[in-house]
XYZ file of C-alpha atoms in Angstrom:
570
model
C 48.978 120.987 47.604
C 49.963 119.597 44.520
C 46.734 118.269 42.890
C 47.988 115.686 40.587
C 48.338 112.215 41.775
C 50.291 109.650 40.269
C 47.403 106.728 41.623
C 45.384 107.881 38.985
C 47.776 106.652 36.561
C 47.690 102.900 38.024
C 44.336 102.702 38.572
C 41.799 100.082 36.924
C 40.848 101.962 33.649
C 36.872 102.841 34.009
C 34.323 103.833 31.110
C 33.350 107.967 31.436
C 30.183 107.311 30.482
C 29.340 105.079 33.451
C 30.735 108.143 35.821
C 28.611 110.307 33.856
C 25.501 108.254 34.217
C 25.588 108.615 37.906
C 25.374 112.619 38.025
C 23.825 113.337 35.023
C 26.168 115.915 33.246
C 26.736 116.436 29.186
C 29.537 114.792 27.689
C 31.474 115.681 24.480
C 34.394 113.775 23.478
C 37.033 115.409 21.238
C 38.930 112.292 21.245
C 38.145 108.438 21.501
C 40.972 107.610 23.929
C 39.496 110.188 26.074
C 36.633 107.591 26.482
C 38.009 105.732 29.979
C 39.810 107.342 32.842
C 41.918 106.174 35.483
C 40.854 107.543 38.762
C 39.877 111.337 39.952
C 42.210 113.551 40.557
C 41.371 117.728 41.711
C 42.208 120.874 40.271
C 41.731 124.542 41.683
C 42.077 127.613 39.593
C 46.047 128.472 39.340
C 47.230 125.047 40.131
C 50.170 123.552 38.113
C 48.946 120.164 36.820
C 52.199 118.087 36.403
C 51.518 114.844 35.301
C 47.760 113.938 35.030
C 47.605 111.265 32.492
C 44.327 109.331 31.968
C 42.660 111.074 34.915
C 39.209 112.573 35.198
C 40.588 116.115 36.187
C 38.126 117.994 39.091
C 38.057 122.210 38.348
C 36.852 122.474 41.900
C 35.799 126.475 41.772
C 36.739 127.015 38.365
C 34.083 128.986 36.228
C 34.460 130.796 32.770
C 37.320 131.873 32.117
C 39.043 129.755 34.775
C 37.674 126.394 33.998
C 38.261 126.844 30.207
C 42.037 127.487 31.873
C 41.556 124.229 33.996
C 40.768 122.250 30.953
C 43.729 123.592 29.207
C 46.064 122.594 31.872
C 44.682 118.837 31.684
C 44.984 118.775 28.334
C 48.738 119.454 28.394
C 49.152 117.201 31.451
C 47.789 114.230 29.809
C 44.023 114.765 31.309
C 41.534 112.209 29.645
C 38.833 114.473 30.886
C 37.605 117.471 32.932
C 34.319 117.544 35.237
C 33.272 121.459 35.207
C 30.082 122.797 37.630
C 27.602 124.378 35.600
C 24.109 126.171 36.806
C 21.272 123.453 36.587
C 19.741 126.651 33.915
C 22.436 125.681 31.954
C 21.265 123.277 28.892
C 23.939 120.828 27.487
C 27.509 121.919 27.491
C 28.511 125.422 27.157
C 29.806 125.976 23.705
C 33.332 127.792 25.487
C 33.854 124.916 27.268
C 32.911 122.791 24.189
C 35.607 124.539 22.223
C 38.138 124.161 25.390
C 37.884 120.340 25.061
C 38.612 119.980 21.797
C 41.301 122.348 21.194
C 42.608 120.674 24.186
C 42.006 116.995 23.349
C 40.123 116.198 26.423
C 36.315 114.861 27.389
C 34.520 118.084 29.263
C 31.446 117.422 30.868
C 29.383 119.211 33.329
C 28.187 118.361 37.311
C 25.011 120.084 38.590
C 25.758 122.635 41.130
C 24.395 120.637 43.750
C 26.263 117.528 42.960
C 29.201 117.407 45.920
C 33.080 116.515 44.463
C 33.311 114.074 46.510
C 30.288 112.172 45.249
C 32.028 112.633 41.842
C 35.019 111.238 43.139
C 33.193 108.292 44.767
C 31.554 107.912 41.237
C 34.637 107.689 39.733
C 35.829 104.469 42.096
C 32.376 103.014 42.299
C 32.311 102.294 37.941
C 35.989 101.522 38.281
C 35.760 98.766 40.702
C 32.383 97.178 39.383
C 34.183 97.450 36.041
C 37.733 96.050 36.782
C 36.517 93.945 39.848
C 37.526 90.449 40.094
C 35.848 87.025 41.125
C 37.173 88.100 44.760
C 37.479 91.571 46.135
C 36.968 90.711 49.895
C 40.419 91.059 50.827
C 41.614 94.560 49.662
C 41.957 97.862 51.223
C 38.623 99.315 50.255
C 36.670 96.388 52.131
C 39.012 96.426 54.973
C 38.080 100.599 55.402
C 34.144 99.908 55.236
C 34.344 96.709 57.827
C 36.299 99.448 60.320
C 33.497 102.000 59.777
C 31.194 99.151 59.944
C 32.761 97.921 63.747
C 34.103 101.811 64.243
C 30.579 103.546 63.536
C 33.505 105.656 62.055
C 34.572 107.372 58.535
C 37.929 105.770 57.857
C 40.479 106.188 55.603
C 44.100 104.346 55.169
C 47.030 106.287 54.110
C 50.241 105.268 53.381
C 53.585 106.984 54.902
C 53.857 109.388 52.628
C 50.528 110.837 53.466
C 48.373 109.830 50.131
C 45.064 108.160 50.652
C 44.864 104.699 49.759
C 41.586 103.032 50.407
C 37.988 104.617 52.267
C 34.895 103.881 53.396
C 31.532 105.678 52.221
C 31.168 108.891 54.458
C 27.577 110.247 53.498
C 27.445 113.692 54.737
C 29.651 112.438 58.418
C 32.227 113.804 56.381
C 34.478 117.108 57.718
C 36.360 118.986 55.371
C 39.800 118.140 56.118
C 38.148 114.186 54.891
C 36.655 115.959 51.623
C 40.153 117.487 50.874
C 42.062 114.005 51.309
C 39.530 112.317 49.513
C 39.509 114.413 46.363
C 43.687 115.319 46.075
C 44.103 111.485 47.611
C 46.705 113.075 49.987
C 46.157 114.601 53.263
C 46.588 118.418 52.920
C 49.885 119.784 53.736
C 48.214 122.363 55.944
C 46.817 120.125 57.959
C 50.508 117.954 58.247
C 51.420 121.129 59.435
C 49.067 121.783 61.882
C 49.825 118.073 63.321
C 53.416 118.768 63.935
C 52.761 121.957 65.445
C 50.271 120.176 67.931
C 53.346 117.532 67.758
C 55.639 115.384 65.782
C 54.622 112.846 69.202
C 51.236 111.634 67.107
C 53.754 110.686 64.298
C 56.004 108.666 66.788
C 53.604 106.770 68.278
C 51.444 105.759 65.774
C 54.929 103.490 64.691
C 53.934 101.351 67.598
C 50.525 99.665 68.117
C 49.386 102.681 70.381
C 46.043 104.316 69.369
C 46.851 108.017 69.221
C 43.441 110.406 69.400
C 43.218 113.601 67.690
C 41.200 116.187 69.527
C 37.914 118.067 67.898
C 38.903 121.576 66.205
C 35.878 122.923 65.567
C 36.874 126.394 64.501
C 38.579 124.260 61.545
C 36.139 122.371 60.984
C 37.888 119.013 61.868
C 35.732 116.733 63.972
C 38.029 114.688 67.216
C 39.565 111.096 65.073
C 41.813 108.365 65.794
C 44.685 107.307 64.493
C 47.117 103.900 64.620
C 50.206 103.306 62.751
C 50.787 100.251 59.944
C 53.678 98.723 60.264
C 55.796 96.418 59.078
C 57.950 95.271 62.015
C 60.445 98.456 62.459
C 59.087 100.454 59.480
C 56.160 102.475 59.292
C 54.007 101.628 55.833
C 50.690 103.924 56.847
C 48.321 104.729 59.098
C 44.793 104.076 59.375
C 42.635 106.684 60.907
C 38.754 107.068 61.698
C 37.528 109.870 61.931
C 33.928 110.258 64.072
C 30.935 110.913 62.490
C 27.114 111.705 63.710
C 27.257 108.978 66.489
C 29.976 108.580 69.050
C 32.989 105.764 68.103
C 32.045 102.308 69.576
C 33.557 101.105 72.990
C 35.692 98.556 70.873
C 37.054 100.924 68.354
C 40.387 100.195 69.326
C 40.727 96.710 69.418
C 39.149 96.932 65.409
C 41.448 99.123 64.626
C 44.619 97.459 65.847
C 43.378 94.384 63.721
C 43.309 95.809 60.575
C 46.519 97.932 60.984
C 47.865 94.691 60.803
C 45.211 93.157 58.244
C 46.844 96.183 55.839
C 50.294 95.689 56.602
C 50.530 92.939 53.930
C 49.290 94.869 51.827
C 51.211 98.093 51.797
C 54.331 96.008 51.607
C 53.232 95.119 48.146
C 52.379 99.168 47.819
C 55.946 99.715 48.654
C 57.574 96.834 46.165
C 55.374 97.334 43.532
C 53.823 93.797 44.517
C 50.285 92.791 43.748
C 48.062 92.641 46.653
C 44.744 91.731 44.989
C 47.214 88.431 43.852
C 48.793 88.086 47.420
C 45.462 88.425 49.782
C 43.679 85.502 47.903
C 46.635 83.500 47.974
C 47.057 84.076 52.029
C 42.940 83.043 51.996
C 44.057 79.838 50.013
C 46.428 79.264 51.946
C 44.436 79.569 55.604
C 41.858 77.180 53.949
C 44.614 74.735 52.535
C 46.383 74.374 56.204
C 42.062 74.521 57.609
C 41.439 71.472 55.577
C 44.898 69.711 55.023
C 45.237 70.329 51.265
C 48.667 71.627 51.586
C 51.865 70.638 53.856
C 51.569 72.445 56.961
C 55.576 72.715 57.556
C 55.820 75.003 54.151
C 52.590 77.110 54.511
C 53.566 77.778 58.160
C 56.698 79.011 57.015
C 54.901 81.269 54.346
C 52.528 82.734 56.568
C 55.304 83.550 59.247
C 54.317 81.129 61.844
C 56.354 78.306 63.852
C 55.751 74.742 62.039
C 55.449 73.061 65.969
C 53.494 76.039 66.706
C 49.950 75.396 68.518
C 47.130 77.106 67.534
C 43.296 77.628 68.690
C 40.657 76.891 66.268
C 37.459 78.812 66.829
C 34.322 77.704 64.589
C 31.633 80.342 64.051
C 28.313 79.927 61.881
C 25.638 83.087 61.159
C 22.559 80.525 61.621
C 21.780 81.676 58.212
C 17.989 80.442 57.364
C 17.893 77.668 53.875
C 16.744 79.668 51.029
C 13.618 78.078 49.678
C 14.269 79.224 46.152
C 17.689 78.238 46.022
C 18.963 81.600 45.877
C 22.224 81.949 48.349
C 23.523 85.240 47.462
C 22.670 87.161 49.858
C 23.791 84.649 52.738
C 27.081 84.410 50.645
C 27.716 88.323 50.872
C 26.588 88.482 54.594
C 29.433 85.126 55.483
C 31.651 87.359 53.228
C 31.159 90.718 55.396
C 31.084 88.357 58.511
C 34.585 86.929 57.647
C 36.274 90.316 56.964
C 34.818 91.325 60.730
C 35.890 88.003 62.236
C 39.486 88.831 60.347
C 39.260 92.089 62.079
C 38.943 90.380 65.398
C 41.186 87.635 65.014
C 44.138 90.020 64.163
C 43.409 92.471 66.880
C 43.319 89.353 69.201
C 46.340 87.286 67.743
C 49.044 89.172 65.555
C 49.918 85.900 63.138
C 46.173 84.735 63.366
C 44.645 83.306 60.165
C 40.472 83.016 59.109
C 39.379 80.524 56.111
C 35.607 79.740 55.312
C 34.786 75.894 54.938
C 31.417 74.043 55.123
C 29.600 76.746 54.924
C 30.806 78.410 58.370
C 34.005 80.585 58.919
C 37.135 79.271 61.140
C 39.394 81.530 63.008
C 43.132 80.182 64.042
C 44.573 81.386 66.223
C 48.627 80.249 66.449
C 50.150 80.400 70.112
C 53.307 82.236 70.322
C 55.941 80.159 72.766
C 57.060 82.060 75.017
C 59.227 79.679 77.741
C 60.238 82.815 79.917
C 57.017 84.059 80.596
C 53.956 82.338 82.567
C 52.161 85.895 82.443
C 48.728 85.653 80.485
C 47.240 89.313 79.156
C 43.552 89.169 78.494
C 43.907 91.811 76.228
C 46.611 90.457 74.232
C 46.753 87.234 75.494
C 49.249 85.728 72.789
C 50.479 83.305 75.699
C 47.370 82.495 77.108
C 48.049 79.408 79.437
C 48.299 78.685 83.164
C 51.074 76.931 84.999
C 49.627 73.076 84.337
C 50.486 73.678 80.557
C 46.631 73.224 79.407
C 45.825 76.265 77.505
C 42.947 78.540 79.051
C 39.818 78.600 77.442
C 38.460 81.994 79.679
C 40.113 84.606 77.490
C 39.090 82.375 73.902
C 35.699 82.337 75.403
C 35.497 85.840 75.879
C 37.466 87.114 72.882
C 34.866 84.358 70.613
C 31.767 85.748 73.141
C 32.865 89.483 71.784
C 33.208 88.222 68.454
C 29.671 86.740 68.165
C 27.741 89.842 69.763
C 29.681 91.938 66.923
C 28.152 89.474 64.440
C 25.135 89.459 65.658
C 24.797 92.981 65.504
C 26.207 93.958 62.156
C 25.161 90.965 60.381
C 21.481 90.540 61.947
C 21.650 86.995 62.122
C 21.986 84.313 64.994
C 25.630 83.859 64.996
C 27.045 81.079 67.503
C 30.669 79.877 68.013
C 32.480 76.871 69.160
C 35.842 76.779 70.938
C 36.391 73.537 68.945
C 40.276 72.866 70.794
C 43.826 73.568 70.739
C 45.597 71.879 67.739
C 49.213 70.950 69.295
C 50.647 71.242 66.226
C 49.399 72.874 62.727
C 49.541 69.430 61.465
C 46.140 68.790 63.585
C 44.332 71.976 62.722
C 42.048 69.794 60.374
C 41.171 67.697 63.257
C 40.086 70.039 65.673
C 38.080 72.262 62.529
C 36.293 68.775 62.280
C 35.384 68.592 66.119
C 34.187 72.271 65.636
C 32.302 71.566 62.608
C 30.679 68.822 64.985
C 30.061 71.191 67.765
C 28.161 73.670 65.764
C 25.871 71.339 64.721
C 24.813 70.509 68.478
C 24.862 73.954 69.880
C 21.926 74.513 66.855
C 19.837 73.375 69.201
C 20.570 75.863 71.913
C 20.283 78.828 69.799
C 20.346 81.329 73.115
C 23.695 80.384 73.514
C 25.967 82.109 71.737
C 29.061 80.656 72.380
C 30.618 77.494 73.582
C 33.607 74.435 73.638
C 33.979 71.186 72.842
C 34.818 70.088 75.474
C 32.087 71.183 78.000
C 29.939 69.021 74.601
C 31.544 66.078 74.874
C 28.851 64.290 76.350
C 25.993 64.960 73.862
C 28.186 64.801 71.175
C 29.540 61.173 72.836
C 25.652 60.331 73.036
C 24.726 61.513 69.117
C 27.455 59.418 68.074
C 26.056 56.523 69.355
C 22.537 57.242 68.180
C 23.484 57.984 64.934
C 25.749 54.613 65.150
C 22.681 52.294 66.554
C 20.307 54.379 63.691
C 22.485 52.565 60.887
C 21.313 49.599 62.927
C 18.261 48.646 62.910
C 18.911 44.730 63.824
C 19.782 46.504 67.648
C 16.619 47.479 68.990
C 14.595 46.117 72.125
C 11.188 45.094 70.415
C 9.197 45.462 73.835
C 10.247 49.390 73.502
C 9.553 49.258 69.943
C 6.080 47.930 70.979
C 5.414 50.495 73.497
C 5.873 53.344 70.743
C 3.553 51.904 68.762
C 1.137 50.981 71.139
C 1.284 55.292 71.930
C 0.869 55.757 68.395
C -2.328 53.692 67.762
C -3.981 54.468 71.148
C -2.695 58.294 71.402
C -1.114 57.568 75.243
C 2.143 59.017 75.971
C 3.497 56.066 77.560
C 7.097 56.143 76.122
C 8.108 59.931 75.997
C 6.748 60.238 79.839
C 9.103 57.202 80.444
C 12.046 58.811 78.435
C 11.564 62.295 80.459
C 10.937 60.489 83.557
C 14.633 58.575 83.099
C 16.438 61.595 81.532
C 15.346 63.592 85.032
C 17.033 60.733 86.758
C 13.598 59.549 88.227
C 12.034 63.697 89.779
C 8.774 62.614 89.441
C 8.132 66.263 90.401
C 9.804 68.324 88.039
C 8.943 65.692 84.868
C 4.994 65.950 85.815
C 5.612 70.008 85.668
C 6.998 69.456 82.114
C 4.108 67.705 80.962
C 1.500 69.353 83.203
C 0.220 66.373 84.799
C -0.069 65.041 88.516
C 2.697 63.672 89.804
C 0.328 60.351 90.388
C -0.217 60.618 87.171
C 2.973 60.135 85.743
C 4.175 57.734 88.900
C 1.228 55.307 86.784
C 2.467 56.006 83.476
C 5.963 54.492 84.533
C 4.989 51.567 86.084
C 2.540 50.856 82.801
C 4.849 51.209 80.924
C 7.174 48.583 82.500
C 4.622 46.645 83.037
C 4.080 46.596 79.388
C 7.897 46.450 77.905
C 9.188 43.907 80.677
C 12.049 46.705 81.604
C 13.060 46.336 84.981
C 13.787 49.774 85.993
C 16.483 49.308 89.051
C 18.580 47.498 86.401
C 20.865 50.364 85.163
C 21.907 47.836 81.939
C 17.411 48.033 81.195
C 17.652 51.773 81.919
C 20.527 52.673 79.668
C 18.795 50.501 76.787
C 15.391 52.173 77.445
C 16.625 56.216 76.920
C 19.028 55.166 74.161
C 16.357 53.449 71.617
C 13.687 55.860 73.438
C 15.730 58.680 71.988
C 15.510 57.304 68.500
C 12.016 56.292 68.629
C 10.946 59.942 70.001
C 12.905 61.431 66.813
C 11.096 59.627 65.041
C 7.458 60.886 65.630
C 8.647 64.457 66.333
C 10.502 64.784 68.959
C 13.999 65.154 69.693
C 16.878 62.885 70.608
C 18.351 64.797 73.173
C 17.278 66.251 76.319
C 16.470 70.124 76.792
C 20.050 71.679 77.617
């Protein structure tokens, strides 16, 4: 295994001293450029170090004589530094190794015995990306890892086709040894390459489709059972992603998540490959979902960028977490929980739809979901269902539903918060995405009050959303009101009857004197004499449907006014 890694020489430039800090070890620096490194690289006694410039060099098992060797090497390969082991007896830096470094021209400092590498390692990344992070991280490989182990229960890593390890999640101590290795050299060992074409070159094959390959369990190697799914870029394979499982068993779903972000990475090891910028591209692609989302851009042009038909339809799902109003103002941690949520409903979405797109707006996240035309084929696959609609031509909402019903019991679960969704419609063309995201936006709002269900359509809330239109329309109004129903509220409130919500309950259950007198707990004589008082008292002639529909509709107002609510219990 060749130990140097030319990563180390692109990566994000990170202060030593804020690696130090987080293991404790001694630090002398023989030169001031040896004061940031770029990335972790590992180094065993004997090894050739070709090119290690600016890296924080690893002498995993060096001691004495061998790591004053080590440091010798990375000096001459362009090393900024060397992390040695030293016995916790051991005060300060020994003066050898003090002498090493600066004959050498690197920073030496020492790790505590017990300190693992690959905590180093993770050390390393951790001060590089809070130092070199930007206003928006979301998008890149190292999130996309952590929201697989997150929907996995996994310990994932995503190489690229030449084997080296691009982006992982935090492992703990789930970690087996073959992950330690291809953590700390950032490539997967060539042993262990060799061992997987000897069990066959097949794995390799078929992980250049969208087939989930599984690796069995080698315990005598200590290499715990993973799986594995290619990234790919049409034809060519760009990586693979693979989790490997850790002190629980994988979840049920782990395949669907994974298939998603294969092709959640794809983008992004196509800039890998052409030297592109994917930090630049992935917030672009965001801007982009949320410019076609709101209307902001021209859909014809940003369909074309994203790789989707202009007169293509697409699904708009609306989700919101439920997240609770902060009562100090403070909304950063509901900002990083919609942030996590949006990378799992990303995961999703691409699993579900291969060209699907997810923008946040209004404070919820939106998930669209583009239908693929496909005139030669009626058949509709509820796994992939990218042609999901019967013979009439009206899209099916059954495989949405249970794709978005999936969704929100994954939210739920990782995010710990009350998530609901809302199949807000079918745009028939991107140019009415907007639109339907507004009819979702709608929906949310009214399945708020239902907050056992988790998901929903529009459609099947057209009525109440019909009937809080028209409230909210005669609420502007105040000139429209029947003043004998007015009365009667205010009569309730002075004399502390219930007159008017008994009458509103009693015409909302379509006159069941029975089941409205359970609701309140009263006889059913009772309430028979509450309705005829209250006519009685308003003038309302009950058998006259235009008197009824008057009565619930400023009944519903006046109720929401002293507490109560303007629509019925769903």
């Amino acid at each position: 295994m060749d130990p140097a890694d030319s990563s180390a020489a692109d990566s994000p430039r990170t202060a030593l001293g804020r690696i130090v800090a987080a293991f404790d070890g001694a630090v002398v620096r023989a030169d001031p450029r040896a004061a940031e490194v770029r990335g972790a690289i590992i180094a065993e006694p004997g090894d050739t170090l070709a090119d290690a410039r600016g890296a924080l060099v690893l002498a995993i098992g060096a001691r004495g004589a061998d790591a004053i060797a080590v440091v010798a090497a990375a000096g001459k390969a362009g090393a900024a530094a060397v992390a040695v082991k030293c016995a916790d007896s051991e005060e300060g830096l020994p003066e050898l190794l003090r002498a090493a470094g600066e004959k050498a021209g690197v920073a030496v400092c020492t790790v505590p015995v017990a300190t693992r590498w690959h905590e180093v390692e993770a050390a390393v990344r951790g001060a590089g990306e809070r130092g070199a992070a930007g206003p928006d991280t979301r998008g890149d490989l190292y999130s996309l890892a952590q929201t697989v182990a997150t929907l996995t229960h996994g310990v994932v890593s995503i190489e690229d086709s030449a084997h080296r390890v691009m982006a992982y999640s935090d492992s703990g101590d789930e970690a087996d040894e073959l992950r330690r290795r291809s953590i700390l050299g950032r490539n997967c060992p060539e042993p262990y390459l060799a061992l997987l074409r000897q069990w066959g070159v097949y794995v390799y094959r078929r992980v250049r489709t969208d087939e989930l390959v599984e690796v069995e369990e080698r315990p005598e190697m200590g290499i715990r059972r993973r799986l594995v799914i290619g990234i790919n870029a049409g034809p060519r394979p760009l990586g693979t992603i693979w989790v490997q499982e850790g002190g629980r068993p994988l979840a049920e779903r782990s395949a669907e998540a994974m298939r998603g972000a294969a092709r959640l990475a794809a983008s992004q090891l196509v800039d890998h490959y052409y030297q592109g910028d994917s930090a630049a591209r992935l917030p672009s692609r965001a801007d982009l979902a949320h410019g076609l989302l709101t209307g902001r851009f021209n859909s014809g042009a940003v369909a074309v960028h994203l790789g989707i038909a202009p007169s293509a339809a697409a699904r708009v799902v609306a989700v919101d977490l439920r997240e609770p109003h902060a009562d100090d103002g403070d909304t950063s941690g509901a900002d990083v929980r919609r942030a996590e949520a949006a990378e799992i409903v990303s995961v999703h979405a691409a699993a579900y739809r291969t060209n699907a797109l997810v923008a946040q707006a209004c404070g919820q996240i939106y998930a669209m979901l583009p239908e693929s035309p496909r005139p030669d084929s009626g058949r509709t696959d509820s796994a992939r269902p990218d042609s999901a609609r019967p013979e009439g031509g009206e899209p099916d909402d059954e495989p949405v539903l249970r794709w978005a019903g999936d969704l929100v019991a994954a939210l739920r679960r990782h995010t710990r918060t009350p998530a609901q969704a809302v199949l807000a419609g079918t745009a028939a063309r991107l140019d009415d995405i907007p639109a339907v995201k507004l009819r979702g936006h709608h929906a949310l709002r009214l399945l708020a009050r239902t907050p056992d269900r988790a998901v929903d359509t529009h459609s099947r809330l057209t009525a109440p959303l019909m009937v809080r239109d028209l409230l909210e329309l005669l609420d502007k109004h105040q000139e429209i009101r029947h003043p004998a129903v007015a009365a009667l509220a205010a009569r309730d409130a002075e004399h502390g009857t219930d007159l008017a919500r008994s009458l509103l309950l009693y015409l909302d259950a379509f006159g069941d004197v029975a089941r409205v007198a359970r609701q309140l707990n009263v006889h059913p004589n009772t309430l028979r004499y509450r309705v005829r008082r209250a006519a009685a008292l308003t003038g309302l002639d009950l058998d006259d449907p235009e008197h009824r529909l008057a009565a619930m509709l400023q009944l519903r107002l006046t109720c929401t006014s002293v507490g109560g609510s303007p629509f019925p219990a769903a």
